[in-house]
Coordinates of C-alpha atoms in Angstrom, one line a residue:
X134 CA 3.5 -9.0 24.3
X135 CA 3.9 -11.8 26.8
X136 CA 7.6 -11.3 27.6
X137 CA 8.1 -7.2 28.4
X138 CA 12.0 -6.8 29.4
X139 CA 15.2 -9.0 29.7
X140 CA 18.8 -9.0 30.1
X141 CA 22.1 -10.8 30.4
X142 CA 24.4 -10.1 33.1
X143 CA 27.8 -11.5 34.0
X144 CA 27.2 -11.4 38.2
X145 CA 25.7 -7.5 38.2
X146 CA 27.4 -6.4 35.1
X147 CA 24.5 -5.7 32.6
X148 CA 26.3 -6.8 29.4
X149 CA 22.9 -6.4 27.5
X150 CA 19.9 -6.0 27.6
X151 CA 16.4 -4.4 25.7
X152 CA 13.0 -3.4 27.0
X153 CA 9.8 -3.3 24.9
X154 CA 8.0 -0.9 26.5
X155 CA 8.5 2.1 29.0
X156 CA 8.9 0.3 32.1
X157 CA 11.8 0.8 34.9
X158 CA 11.5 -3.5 35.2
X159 CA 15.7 -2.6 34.7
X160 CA 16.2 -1.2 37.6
X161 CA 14.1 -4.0 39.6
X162 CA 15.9 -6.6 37.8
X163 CA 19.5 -4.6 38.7
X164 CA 18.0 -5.3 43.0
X165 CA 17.2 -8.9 42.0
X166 CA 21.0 -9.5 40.9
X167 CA 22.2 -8.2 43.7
X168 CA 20.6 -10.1 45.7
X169 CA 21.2 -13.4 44.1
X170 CA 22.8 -15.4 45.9
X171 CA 26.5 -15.5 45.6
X172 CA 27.7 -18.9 44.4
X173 CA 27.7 -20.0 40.4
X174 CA 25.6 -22.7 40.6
X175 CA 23.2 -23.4 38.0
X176 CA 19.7 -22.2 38.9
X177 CA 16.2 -21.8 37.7
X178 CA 14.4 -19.0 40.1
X179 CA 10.9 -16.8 39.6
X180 CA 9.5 -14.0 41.6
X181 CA 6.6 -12.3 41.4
X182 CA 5.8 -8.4 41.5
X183 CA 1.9 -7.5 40.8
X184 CA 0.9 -9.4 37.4
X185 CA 4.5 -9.3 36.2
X186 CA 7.2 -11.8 36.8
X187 CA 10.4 -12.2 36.9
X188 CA 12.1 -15.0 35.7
X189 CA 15.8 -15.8 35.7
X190 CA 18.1 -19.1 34.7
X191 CA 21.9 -18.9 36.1
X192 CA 23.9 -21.1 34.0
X193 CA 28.2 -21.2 34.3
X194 CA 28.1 -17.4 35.6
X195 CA 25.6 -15.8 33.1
X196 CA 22.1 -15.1 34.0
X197 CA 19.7 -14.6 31.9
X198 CA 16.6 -12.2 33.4
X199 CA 13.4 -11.6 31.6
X200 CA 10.2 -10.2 33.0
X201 CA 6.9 -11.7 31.2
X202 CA 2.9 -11.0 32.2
X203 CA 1.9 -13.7 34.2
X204 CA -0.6 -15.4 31.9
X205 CA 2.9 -16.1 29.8
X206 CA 3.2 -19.3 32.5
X207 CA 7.0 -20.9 33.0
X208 CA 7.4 -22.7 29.7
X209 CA 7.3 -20.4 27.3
X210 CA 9.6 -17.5 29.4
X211 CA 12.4 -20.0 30.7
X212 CA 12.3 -21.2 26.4
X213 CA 13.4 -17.9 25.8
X214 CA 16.1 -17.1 28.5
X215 CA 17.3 -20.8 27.4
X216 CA 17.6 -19.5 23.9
X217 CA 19.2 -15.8 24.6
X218 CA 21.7 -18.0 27.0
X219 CA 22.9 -20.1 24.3
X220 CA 22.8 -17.0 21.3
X221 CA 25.1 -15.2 23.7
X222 CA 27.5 -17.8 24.5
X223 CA 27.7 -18.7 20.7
X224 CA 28.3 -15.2 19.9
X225 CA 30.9 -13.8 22.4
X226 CA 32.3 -17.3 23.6
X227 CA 35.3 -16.3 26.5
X228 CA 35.0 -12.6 26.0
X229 CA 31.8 -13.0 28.4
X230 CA 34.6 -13.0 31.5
X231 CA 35.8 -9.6 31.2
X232 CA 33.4 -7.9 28.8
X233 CA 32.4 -4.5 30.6
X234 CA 29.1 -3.2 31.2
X235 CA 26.7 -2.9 28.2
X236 CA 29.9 -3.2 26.0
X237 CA 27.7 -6.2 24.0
X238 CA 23.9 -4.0 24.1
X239 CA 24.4 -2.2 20.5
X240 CA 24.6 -5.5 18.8
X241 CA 22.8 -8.3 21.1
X242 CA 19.9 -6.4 22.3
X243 CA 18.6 -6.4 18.5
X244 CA 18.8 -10.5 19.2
X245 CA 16.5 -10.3 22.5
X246 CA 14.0 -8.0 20.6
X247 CA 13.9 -10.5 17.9
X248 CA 13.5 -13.9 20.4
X249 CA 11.3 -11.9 22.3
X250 CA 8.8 -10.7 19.7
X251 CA 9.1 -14.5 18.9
X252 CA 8.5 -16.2 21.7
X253 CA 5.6 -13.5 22.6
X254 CA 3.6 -14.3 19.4
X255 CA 4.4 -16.9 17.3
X256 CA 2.2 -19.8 17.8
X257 CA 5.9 -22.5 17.3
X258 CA 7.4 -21.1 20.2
X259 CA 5.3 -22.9 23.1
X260 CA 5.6 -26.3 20.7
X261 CA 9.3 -25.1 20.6
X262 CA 9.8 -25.3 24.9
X263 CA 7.8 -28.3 24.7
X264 CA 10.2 -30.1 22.3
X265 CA 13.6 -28.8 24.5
X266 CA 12.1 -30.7 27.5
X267 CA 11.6 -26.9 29.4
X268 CA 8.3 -28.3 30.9
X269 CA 9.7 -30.9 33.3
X270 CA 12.6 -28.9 33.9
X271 CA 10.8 -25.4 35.1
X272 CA 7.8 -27.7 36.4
X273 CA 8.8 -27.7 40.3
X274 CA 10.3 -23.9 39.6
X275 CA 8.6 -21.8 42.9
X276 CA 7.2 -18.2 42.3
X277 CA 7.7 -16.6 45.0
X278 CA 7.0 -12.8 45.5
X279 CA 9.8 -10.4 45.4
X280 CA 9.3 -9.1 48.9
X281 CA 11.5 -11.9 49.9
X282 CA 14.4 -10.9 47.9
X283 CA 14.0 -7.5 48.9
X284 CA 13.0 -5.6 51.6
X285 CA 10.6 -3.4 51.7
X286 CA 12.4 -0.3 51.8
X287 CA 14.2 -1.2 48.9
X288 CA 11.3 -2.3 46.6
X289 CA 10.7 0.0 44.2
X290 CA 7.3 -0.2 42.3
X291 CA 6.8 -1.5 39.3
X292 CA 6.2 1.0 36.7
X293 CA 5.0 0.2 33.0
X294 CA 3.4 2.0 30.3
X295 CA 0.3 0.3 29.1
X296 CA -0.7 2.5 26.9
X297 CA 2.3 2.0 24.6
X298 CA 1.7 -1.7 25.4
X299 CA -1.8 -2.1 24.3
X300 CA -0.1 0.3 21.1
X301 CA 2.5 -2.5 20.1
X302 CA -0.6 -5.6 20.9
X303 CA -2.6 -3.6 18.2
X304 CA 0.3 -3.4 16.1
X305 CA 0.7 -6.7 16.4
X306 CA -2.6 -7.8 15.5
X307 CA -3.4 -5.8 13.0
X308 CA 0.1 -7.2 11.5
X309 CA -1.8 -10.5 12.0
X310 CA -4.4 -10.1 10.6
X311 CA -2.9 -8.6 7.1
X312 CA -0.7 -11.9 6.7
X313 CA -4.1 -13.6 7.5
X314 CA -5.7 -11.9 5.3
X315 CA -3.1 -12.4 2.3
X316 CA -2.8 -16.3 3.7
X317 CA -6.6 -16.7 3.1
X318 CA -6.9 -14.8 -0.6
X319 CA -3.5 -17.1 -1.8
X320 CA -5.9 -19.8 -0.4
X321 CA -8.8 -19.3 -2.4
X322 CA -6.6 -18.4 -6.0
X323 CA -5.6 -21.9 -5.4
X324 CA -8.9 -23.3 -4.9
X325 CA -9.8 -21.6 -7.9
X326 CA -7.3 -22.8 -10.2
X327 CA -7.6 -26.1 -9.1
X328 CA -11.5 -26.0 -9.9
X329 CA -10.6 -24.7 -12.8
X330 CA -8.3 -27.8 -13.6
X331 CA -10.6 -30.6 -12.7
X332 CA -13.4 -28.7 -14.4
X333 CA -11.4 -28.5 -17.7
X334 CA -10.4 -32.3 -17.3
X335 CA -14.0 -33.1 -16.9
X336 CA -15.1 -32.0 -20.1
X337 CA -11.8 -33.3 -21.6
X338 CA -12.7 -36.7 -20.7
X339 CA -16.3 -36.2 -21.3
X340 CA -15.5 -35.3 -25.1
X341 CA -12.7 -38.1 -25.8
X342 CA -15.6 -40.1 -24.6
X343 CA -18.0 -38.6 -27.3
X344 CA -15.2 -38.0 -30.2
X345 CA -13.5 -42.0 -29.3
X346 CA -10.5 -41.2 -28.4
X347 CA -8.0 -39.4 -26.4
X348 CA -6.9 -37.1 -29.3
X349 CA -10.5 -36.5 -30.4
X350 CA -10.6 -38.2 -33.7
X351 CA -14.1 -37.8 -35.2
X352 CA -14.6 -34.2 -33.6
X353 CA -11.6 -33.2 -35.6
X354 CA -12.3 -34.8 -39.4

């Protein structure tokens, strides 16, 4: 899965947020709030920590944070925090200015599992960022590495469990390949019948052409 952990936070409040593997990305992501800097202003900022990075889009007060693998590139990550943003503000409209600390998580995190399985493996969702103009708007986004958000006594490494990672990829794929699979055998039950059609109209035409005449006149005396 491309996109690993995200969250949405009013300032440092968590309001929500969901993790697909074991990781303690949360607590990395809680430093990076904090050290945000302070005004409101609408932002698009990425920093990097190993292979993993951090991506996060300020809009009106709400941030959106996800962490992605780096081979997931800008578009497809700042697609998705673009997407949770507006979900969340549809959803809880004003109630986002005093909501407390994970009071939305039982209900919206199921929404950033969702987008995230999405926009980690469906083919749409890169044509998706491309279509909302994300490309020219993350294009001049700097990654820069995480050391200078934090210091280095207060860096914690990055901890994630690959093993249930590489569980959920197979899962994935094996998902895959059964809709594949069915995708391919629908596919050929089609072909079929549709041999089967223009062999039947074949001999169809071939005998009205032998009996003279559509409803087979002297074949049927």
């Amino acid at each position: 899965m491309a996109i690993l952990f995200a969250l949405v936070a009013r300032g440092t409040v968590v309001l929500s947020e969901f993790s697909a593997t074991s990781t303690n990305a949360n607590s990395i992501a809680k430093q990076i709030l904090d050290k945000l800097p302070g005004n409101d202003s609408d932002s698009h900022m990425s920093y990097s920590q190993d292979r993993y990075i951090f991506h996060v889009k300020r809009t009106d007060g709400l941030t959106v944070l996800c962490m992605a693998d780096e081979s997931a590139g800008r578009n497809i990550p700042f697609a998705f925090l673009d997407d949770i943003h507006q979900r969340f503000v549809r959803t809880y409209g004003r109630a986002i200015h005093s909501a407390l600390a994970y009071s939305m998580n039982d209900e919206f995190s199921r929404v950033i599992s969702q987008q995230m399985e999405f926009y980690s493996n469906d083919p749409n969702a890169d044509r998706m960022s491309r279509i909302k103009g994300e490309l020219s708007q993350v294009r001049n986004v700097m990654i820069e590495n995480i050391d200078k958000v934090l210091d280095r006594g207060e860096r914690l490494e990055l901890l994630v469990d690959k093993t249930e990672y590489m569980q959920g990829n197979t899962f994935r794929f094996r998902k895959q390949a059964r809709r594949y699979r069915t995708v391919m055998w629908w596919r050929n039950v089609k072909l079929t019948i549709a041999l089967i059609l223009v062999l039947a109209l074949v001999v169809y035409i071939a005998m009205a052409f032998v009996c003279h005449g559509a409803t087979l006149p002297s074949c049927f005396k």
